[in-house]
Coordinates of C-alpha atoms in Angstrom, one line a residue:
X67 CA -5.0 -27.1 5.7
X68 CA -1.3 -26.1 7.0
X69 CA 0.1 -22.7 5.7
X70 CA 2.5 -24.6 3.8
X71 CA -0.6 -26.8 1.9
X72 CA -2.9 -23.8 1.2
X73 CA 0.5 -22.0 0.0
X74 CA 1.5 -25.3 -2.4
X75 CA -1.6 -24.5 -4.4
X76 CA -1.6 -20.7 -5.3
X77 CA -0.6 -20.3 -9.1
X78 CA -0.2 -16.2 -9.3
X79 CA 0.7 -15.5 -13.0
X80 CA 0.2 -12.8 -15.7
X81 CA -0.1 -13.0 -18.9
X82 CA 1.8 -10.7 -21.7
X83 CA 1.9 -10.0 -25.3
X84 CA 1.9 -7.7 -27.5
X85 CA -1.4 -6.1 -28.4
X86 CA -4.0 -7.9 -30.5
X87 CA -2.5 -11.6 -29.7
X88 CA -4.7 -12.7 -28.0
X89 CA -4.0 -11.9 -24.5
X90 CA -7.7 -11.1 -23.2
X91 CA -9.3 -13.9 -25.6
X92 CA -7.0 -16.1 -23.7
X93 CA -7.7 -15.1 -20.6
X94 CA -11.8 -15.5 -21.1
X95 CA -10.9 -19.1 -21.9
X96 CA -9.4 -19.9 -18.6
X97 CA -12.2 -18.2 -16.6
X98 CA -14.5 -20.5 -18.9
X99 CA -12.5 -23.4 -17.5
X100 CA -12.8 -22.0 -14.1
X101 CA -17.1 -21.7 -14.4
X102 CA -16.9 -17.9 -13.9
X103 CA -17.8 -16.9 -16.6
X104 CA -20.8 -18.5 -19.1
X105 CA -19.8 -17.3 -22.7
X106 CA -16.7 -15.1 -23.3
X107 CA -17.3 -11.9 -25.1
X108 CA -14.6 -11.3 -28.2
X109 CA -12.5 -7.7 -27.1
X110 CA -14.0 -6.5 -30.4
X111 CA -17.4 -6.9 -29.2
X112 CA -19.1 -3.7 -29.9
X113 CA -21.9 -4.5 -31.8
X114 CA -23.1 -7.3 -29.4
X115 CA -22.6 -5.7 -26.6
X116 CA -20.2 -8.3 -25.3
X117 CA -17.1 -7.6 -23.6
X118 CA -14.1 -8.6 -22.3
X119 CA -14.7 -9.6 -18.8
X120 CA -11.1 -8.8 -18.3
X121 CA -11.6 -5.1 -19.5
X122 CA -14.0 -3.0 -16.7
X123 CA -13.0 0.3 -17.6
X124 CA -15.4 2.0 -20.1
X125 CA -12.8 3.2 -22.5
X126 CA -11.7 0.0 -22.8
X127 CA -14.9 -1.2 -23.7
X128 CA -15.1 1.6 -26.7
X129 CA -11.6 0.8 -27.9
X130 CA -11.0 -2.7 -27.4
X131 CA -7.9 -2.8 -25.8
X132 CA -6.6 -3.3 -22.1
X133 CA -5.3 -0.3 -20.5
X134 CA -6.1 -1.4 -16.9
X135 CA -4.0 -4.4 -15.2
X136 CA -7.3 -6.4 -14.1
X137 CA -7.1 -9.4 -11.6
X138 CA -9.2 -12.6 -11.5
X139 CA -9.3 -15.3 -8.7
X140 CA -11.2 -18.7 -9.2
X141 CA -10.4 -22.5 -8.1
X142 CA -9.4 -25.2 -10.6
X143 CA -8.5 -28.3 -10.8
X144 CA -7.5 -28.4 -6.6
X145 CA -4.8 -25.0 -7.6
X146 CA -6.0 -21.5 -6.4
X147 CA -5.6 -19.5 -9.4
X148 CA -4.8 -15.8 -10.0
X149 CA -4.4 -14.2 -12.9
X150 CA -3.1 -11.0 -13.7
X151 CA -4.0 -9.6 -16.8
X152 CA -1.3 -6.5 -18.1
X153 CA -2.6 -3.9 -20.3
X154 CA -0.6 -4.8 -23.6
X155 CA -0.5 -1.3 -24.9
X156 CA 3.0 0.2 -24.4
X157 CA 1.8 3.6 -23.1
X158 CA 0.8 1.3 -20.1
X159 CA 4.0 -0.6 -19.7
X160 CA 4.4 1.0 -16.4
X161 CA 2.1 -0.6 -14.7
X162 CA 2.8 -4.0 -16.5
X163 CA 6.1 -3.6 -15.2
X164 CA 4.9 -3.5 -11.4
X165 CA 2.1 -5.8 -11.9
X166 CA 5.4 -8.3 -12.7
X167 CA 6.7 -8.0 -9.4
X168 CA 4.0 -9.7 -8.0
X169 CA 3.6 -12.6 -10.1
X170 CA 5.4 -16.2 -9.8
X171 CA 5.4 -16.9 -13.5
X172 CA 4.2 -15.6 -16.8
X173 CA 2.7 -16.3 -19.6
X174 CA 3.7 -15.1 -23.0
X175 CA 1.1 -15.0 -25.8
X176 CA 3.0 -15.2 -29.5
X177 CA 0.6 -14.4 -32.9
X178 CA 1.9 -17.4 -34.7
X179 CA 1.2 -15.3 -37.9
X180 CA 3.6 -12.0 -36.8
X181 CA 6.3 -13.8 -34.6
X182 CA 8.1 -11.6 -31.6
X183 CA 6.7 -7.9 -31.5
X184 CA 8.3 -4.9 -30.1
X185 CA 6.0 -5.1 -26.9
X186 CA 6.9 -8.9 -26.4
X187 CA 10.6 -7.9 -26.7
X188 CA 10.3 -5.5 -24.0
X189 CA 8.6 -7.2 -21.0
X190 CA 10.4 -10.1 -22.0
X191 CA 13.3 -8.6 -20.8
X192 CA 12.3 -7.4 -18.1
X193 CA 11.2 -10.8 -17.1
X194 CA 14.6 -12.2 -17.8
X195 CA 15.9 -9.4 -15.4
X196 CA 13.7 -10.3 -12.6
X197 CA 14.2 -14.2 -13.8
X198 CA 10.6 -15.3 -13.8
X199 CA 9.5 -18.3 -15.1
X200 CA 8.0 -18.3 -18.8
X201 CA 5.4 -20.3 -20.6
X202 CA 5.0 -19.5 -24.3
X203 CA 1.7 -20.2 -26.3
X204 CA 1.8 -19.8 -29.9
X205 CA -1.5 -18.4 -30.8
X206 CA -3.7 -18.3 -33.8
X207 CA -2.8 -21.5 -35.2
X208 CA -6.4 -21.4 -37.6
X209 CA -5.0 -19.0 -39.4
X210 CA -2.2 -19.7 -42.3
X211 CA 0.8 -18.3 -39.9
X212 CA 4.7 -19.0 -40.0
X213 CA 6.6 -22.1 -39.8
X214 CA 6.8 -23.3 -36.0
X215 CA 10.5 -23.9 -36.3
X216 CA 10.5 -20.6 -37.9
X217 CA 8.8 -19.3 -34.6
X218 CA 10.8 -21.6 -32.1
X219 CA 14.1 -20.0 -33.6
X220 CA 13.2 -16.7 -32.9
X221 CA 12.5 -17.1 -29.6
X222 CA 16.0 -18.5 -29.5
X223 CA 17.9 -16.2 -31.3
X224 CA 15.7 -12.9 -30.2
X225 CA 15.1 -13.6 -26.5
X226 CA 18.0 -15.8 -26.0
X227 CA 16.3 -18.7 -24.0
X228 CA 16.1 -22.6 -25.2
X229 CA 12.5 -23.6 -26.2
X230 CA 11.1 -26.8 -25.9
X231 CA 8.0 -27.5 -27.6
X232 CA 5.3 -29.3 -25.1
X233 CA 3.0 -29.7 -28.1
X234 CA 3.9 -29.9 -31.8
X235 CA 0.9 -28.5 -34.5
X236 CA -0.2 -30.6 -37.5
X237 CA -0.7 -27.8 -40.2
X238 CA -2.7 -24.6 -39.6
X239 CA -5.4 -22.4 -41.2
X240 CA -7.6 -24.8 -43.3
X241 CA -5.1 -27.8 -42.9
X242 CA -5.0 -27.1 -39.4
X243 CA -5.5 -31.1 -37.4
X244 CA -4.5 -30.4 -34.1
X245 CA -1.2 -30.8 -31.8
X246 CA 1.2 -33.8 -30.8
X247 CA 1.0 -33.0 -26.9
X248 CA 4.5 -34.9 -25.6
X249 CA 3.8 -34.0 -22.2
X250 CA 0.6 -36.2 -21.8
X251 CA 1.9 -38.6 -25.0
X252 CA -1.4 -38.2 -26.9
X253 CA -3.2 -36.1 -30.0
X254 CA -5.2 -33.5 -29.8
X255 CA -7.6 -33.3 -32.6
X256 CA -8.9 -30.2 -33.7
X257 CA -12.9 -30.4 -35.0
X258 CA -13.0 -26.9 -36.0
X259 CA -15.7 -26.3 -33.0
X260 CA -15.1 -26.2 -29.4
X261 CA -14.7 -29.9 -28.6
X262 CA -11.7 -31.5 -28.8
X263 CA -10.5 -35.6 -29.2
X264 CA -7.6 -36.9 -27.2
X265 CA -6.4 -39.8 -28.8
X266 CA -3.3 -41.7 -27.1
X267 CA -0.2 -42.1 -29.3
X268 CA -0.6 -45.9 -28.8
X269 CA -4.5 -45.3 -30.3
X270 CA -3.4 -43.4 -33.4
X271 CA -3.2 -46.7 -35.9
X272 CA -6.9 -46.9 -35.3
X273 CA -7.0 -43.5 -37.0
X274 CA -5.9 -43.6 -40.4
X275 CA -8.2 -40.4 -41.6
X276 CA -5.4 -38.8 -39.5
X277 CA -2.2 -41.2 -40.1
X278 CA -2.5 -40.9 -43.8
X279 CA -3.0 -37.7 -44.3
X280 CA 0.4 -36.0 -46.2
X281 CA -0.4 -32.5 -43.7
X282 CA -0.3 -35.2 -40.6
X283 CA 2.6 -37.1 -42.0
X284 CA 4.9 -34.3 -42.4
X285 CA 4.1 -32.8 -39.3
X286 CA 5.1 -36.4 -37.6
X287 CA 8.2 -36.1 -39.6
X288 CA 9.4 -32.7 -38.3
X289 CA 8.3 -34.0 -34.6
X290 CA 11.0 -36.9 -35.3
X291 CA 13.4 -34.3 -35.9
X292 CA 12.8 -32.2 -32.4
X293 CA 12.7 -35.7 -30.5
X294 CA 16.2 -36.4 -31.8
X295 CA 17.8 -32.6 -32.6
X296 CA 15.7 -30.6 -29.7
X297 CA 16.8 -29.4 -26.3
X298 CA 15.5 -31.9 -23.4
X299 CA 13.2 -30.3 -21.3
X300 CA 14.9 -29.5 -17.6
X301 CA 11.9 -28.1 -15.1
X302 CA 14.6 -26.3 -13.2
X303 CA 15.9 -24.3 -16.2
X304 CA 12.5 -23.2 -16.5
X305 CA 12.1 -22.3 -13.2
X306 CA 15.4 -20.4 -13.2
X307 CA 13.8 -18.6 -16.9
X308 CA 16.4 -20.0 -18.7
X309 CA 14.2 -21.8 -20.7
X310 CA 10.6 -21.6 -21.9
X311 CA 8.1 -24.7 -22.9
X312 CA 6.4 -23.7 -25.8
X313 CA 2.6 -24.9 -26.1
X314 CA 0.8 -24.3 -29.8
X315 CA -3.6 -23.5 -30.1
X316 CA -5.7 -21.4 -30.8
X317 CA -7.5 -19.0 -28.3
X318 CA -10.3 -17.8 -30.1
X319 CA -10.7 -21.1 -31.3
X320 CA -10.3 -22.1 -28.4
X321 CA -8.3 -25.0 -29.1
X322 CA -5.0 -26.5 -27.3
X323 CA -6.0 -23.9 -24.0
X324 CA -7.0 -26.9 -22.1
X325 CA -3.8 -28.8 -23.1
X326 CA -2.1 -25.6 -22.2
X327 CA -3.5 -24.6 -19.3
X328 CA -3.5 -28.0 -17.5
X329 CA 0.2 -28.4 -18.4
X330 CA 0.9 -25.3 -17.0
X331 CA -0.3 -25.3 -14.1
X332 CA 1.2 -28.8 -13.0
X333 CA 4.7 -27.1 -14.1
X334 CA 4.0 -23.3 -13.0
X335 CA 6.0 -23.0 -9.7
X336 CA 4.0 -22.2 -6.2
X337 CA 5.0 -18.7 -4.4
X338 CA 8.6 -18.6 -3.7
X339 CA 10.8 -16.3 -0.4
X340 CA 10.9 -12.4 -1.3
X341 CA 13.8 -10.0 -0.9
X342 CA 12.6 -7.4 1.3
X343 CA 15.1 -5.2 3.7
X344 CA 15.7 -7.8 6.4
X345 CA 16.5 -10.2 3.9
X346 CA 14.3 -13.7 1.9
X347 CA 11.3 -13.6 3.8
X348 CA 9.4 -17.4 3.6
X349 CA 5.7 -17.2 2.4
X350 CA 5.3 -20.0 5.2
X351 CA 6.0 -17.7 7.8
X352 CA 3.4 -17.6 10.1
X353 CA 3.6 -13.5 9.9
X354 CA 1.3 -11.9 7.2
X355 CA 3.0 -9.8 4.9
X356 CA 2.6 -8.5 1.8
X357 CA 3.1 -5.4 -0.7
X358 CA 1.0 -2.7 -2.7
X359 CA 1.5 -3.2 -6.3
X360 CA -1.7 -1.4 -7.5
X361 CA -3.9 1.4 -6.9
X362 CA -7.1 1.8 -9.0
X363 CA -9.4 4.5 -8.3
X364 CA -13.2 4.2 -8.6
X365 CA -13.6 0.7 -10.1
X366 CA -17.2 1.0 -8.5
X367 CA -18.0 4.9 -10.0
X368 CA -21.4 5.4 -7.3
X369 CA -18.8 4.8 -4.1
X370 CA -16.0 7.1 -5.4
X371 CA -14.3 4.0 -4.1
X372 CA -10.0 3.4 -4.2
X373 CA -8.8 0.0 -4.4
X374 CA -5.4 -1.2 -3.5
X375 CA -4.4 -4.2 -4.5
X376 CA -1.9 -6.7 -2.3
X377 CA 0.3 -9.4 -2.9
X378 CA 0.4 -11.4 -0.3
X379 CA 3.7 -12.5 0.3
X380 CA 3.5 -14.8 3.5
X381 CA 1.0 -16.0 6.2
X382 CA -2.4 -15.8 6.7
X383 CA -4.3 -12.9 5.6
X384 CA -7.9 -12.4 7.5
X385 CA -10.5 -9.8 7.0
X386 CA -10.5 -7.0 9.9
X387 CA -7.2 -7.9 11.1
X388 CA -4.5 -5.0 12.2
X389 CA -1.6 -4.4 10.3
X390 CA 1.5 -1.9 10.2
X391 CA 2.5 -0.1 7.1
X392 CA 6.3 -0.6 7.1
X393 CA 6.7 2.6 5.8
X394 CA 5.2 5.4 8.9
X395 CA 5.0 2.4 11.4
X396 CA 1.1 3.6 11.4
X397 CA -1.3 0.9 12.3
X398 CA -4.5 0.0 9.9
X399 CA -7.6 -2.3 10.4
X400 CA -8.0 -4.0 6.5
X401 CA -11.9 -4.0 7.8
X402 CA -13.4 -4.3 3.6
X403 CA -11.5 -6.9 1.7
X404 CA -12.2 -8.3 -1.8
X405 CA -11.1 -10.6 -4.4
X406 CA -12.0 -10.1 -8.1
X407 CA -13.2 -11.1 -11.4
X408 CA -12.1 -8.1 -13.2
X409 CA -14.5 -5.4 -11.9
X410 CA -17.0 -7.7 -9.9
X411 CA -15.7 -8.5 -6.5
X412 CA -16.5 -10.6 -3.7
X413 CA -15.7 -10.1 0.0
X414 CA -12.9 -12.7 0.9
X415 CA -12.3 -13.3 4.6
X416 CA -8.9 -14.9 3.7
X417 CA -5.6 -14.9 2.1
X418 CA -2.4 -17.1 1.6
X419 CA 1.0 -16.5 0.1
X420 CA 0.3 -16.0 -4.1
X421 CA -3.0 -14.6 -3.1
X422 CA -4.0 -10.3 -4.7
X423 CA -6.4 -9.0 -2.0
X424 CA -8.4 -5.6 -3.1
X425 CA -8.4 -3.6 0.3
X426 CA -10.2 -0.7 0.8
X427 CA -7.4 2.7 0.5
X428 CA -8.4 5.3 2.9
X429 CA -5.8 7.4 0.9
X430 CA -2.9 6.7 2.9
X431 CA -1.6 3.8 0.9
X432 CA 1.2 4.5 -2.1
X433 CA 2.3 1.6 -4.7
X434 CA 5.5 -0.4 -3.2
X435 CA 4.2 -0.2 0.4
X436 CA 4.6 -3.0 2.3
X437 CA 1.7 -4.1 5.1
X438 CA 3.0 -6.5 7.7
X439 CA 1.8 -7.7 11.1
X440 CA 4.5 -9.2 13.8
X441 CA 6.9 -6.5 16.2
X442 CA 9.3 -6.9 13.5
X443 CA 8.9 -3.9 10.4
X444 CA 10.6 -4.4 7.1
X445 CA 9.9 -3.5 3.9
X446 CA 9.7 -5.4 0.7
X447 CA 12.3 -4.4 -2.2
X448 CA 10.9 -1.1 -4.0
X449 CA 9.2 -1.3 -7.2
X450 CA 10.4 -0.1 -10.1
X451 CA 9.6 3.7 -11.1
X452 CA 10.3 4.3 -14.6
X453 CA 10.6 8.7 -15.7
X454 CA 7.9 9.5 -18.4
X455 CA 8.6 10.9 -21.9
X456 CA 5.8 13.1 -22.6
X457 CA 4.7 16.4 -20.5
X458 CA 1.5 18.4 -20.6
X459 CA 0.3 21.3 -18.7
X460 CA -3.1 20.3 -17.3
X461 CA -5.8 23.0 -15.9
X462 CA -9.3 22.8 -15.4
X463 CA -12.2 24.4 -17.7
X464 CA -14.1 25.7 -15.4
X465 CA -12.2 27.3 -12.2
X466 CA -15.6 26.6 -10.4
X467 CA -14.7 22.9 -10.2
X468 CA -11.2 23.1 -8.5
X469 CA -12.0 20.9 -5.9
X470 CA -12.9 18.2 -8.4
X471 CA -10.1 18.7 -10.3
X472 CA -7.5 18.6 -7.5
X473 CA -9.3 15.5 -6.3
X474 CA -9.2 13.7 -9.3
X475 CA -5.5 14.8 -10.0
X476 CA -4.6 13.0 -6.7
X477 CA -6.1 10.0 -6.9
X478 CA -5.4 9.5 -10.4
X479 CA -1.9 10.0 -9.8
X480 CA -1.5 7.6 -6.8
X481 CA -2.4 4.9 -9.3
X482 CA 1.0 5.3 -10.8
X483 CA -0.3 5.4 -14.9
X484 CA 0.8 9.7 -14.8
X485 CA 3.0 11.3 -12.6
X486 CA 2.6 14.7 -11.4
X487 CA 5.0 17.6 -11.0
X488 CA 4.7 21.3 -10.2
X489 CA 6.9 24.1 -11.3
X490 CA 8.1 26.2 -8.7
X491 CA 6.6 30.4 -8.2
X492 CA 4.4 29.3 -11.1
X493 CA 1.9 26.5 -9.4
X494 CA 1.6 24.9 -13.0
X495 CA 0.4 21.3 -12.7
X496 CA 2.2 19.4 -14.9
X497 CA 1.6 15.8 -15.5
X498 CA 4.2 13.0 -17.6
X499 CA 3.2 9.7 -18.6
X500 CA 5.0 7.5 -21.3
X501 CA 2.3 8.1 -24.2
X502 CA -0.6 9.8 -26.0
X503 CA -3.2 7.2 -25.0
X504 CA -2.4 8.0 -21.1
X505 CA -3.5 11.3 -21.6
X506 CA -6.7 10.2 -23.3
X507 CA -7.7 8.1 -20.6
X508 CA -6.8 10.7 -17.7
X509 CA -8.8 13.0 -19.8
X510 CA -11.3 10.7 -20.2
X511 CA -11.7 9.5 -16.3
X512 CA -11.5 13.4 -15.2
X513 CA -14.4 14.1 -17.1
X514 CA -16.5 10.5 -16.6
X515 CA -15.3 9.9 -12.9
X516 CA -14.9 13.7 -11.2
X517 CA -17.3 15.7 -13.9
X518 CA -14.2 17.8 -14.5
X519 CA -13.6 19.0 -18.3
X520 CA -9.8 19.7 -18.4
X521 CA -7.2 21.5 -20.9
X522 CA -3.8 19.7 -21.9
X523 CA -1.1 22.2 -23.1
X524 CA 1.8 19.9 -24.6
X525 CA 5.4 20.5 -23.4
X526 CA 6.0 18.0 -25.9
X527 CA 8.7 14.8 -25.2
X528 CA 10.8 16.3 -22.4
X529 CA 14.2 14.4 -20.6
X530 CA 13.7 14.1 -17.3
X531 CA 16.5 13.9 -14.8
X532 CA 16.4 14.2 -11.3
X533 CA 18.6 16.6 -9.4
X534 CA 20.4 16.0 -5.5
X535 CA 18.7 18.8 -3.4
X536 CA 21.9 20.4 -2.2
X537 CA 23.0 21.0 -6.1
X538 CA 19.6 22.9 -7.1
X539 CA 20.4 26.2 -8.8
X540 CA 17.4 27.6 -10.0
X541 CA 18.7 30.5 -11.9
X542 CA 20.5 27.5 -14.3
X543 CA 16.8 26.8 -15.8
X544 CA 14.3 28.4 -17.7
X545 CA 11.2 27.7 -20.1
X546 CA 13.5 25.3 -22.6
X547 CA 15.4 23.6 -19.8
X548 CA 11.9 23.6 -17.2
X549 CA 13.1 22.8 -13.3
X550 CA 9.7 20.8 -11.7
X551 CA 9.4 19.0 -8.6
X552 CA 7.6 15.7 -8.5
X553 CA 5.2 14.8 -6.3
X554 CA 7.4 14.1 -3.2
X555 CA 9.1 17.3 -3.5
X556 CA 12.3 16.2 -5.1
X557 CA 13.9 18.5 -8.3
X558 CA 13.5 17.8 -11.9
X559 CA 15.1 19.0 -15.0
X560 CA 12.9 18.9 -18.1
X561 CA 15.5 19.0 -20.8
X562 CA 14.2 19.6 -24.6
X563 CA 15.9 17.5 -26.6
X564 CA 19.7 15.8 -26.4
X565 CA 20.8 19.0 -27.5
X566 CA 19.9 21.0 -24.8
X567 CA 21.2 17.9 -22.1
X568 CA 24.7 17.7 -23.5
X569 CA 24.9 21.3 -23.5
X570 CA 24.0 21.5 -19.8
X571 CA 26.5 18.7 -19.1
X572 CA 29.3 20.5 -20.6
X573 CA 28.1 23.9 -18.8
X574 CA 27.4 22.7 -15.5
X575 CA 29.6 19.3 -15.1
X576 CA 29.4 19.3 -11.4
X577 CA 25.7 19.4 -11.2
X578 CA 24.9 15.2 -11.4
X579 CA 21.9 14.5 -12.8
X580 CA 20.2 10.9 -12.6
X581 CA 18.3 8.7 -14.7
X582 CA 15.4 6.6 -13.3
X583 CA 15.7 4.4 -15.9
X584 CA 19.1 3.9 -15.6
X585 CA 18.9 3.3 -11.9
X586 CA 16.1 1.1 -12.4
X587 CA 18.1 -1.1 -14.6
X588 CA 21.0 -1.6 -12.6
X589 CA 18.9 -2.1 -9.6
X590 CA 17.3 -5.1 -11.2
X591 CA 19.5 -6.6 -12.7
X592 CA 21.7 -6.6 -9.6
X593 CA 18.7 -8.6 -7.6

């Protein structure tokens, strides 16, 4: 096939919700669909034994919950599929943030029963920044949950973007039926088991267990009312994220993930041009080029192994070939190359546009770099860095281990969950990240992964803000207002509260101090 055939069949999605609704259950399903996995194990699986397959990491395992970004490749239906599943805890929203920049659409999981949740709110938004396509599915439905005109007018009034209903349910919990699909003009009847009934609208007379059923009836009534009152559906207003089709199931079910997924991925828009610093750069461009959105560290504990993961943006990827890393103008042979089902991985000898490649990281990589081949170097646009909130002072038990400790530090760090920063005379390590369970889990992987016990001394929440080097005064800081350098040298003032900022503003007015955040903001919402 052409570049621009193999390209017309990548689907690169991730999915996001708030925690608990369903995001990994979902997931399982479409790998079902996919024949990669045989049975999905619940998240919640700990007396069986079973799993997420989406969730490698043993903490994950113990807690049930996603803290990882994992990504899983598989054929279907003709479309290359990958799927990128974010951690929905909020401590990790960091790296659900970058993990968006390499994705073409996304998919956002609703509990049908709780509405829009404060973790829905926020990547929502920062989809809407970086105007990415966005498929809703209302999840959940066997339960006894809100009104779906309840739901759809959230969505509208919270997230300000038009909804259009692809499917319309008849009841839920015990009186749940099934869904109206529009798209396909047909029911889907829901058994209470795994197999469904697909029964053409022009079929339904012949069904009048359903037809005359008061549950059915009314739901046919309120689906006359968004035929006539509703939005009509417009692809490109979904394209541009302007406004979402909104698909209603149940994962765990699973029921309507077929009608879902299918739909989808008919509507789901193939990779599109990238901004990068010599401007939209095609992914039919016979150059291969893509960027570093993820580092993961020891996904394979015996080989000490680090893992970068690639978007490939355009061209043809090929294990072994030579690349440049736009950033040093270095050369690299990507020799070991893998794609993924969560932590398994298979060897891939090639990649198109859409496409997340594991490639081996020598420990030269850093997230946002871009890897290209051609005589021209550019870089992709820069990821998003966002300043943590919490700070903790972090030293190793045992001074005999320092070399396992520093180690770890590193390569933990490169993967972006914690950042690191020193204090100057002092040699303190100090590491932020933007909540309590990111510090269980760097405790926990410094113990499991580099047999190092550590000790966390809090700082408690600090405000970060980052100074220009030529306005450094160290004598204006001290223990309440801490001055740190991050990893790549640059100053930092840990402020203790609002207080202590203002009062530094008003002191010192010529000394300018910046906010990531802020800077990340306007940055992308000036794309």
């Amino acid at each position: 096939m052409t570049i621009q055939e193999e390209v017309g069949q990548r689907r690169t999605f991730a999915i996001i919700s708030h925690p608990d609704a369903g995001k990994t259950t979902m997931t399982e399903k479409m790998l079902l669909f996919g024949n990669m996995i045989r049975s999905a194990g619940t998240v919640k699986g700990k007396k069986s034994g079973k799993f997420a397959t989406s969730d490698w990491m043993e903490i994950e395992k113990q807690r049930g919950i996603s803290v990882t970004s994992s990504v899983m490749n598989f054929p279907y239906r003709g479309y290359q599929v990958n799927i990128l599943d974010t951690p929905g805890h909020e401590d990790f929203s960091e790296d659900t943030y970058r993990t968006l920049t390499a994705v073409d659409a996304v998919v956002m999981i609703i509990d049908a029963t709780k509405g829009i949740e404060a973790q829905t709110l926020k990547l929502f938004k920062v989809c809407r920044m970086r105007g990415i396509p966005i498929f809703t599915f209302m999840n959940k439905l066997d339960r006894e949950g809100r009104e779906p005109f309840d739901l759809l007018e959230e969505i509208e009034s919270e997230l300000e973007i038009e909804t259009y209903p692809m499917t319309w349910p008849v009841g839920m919990g015990k009186r749940f039926q099934g869904v109206f699909d529009r798209n396909n003009e047909q029911f889907v009847k829901y058994a209470g088991d795994e197999q469904e009934e697909y029964i053409p609208y022009s079929e339904l007379d012949n069904h009048p267990e359903l037809t005359e059923d008061p549950t059915y009836q009314e739901a046919e009534g309120e689906l006359s009312l968004v035929d006539e009152a509703g939005d009509t559906f417009e692809i490109e207003k979904v394209l541009r994220g302007e406004q979402t089709p909104v698909f209603f199931g149940s994962a765990l079910a699973p029921f309507g993930v077929e009608t879902f997924f299918n739909t989808f991925l008919d509507m789901a828009p193939a990779p599109t041009p990238r901004k990068s610093t010599k401007g939209l750069v095609s992914p039919e461009n016979e150059e291969f080029s893509g960027f570093i959105f993820k580092i993961q560290a020891n996904m394979n504990p015996k080989h000490r192994d680090r893992v970068a993961f690639v978007r490939v943006c355009s061209g043809k990827f090929e294990r072994g070939m030579n690349v440049t890393l736009g950033r040093t103008g270095k050369a690299f042979k990507l020799a070991q190359s893998q794609q993924f089902v969560a932590s398994s991985s298979n060897t891939v000898e090639e990649g198109y546009a859409g496409d997340i490649i594991g490639i081996y990281d020598p420990n030269v990589y850093r997230i946002g770099d871009t890897l290209l081949t051609g005589k021209e170097t550019f870089e992709y646009d820069e990821l998003p860095q966002f300043p943590p909130e919490q700070f903790k002072k972090v030293t190793a038990k045992n001074v005999m281990k320092a070399k396992q400790f520093y180690k770890g530090i590193e390569q933990l760090v490169q993967e972006g969950a914690i950042q690191l920063f020193k204090r100057p005379y002092f040699e303190d390590y100090i590491i932020g990240a933007v909540g309590e369970l990111q510090f269980e889990v760097f405790e926990y992987r410094m113990k499991h992964e580099y047999n190092v016990d550590i000790e966390l001394t809090p700082y408690g929440e600090r405000i970060p803000r980052w100074l220009k080097e030529d306005q450094v005064d160290s004598s204006l800081f001290d223990d309440r207002n801490m001055l740190v350098e991050d990893r790549e040298g640059n100053k930092v003032a840990l402020f203790k509260n609002d207080f202590s900022l203002r009062w530094f503003k008003d002191k010192h007015p010529d000394v300018e101090l910046i906010d990531l955040f802020e800077v990340n903001q306007y940055t992308q919402t000036n794309e």
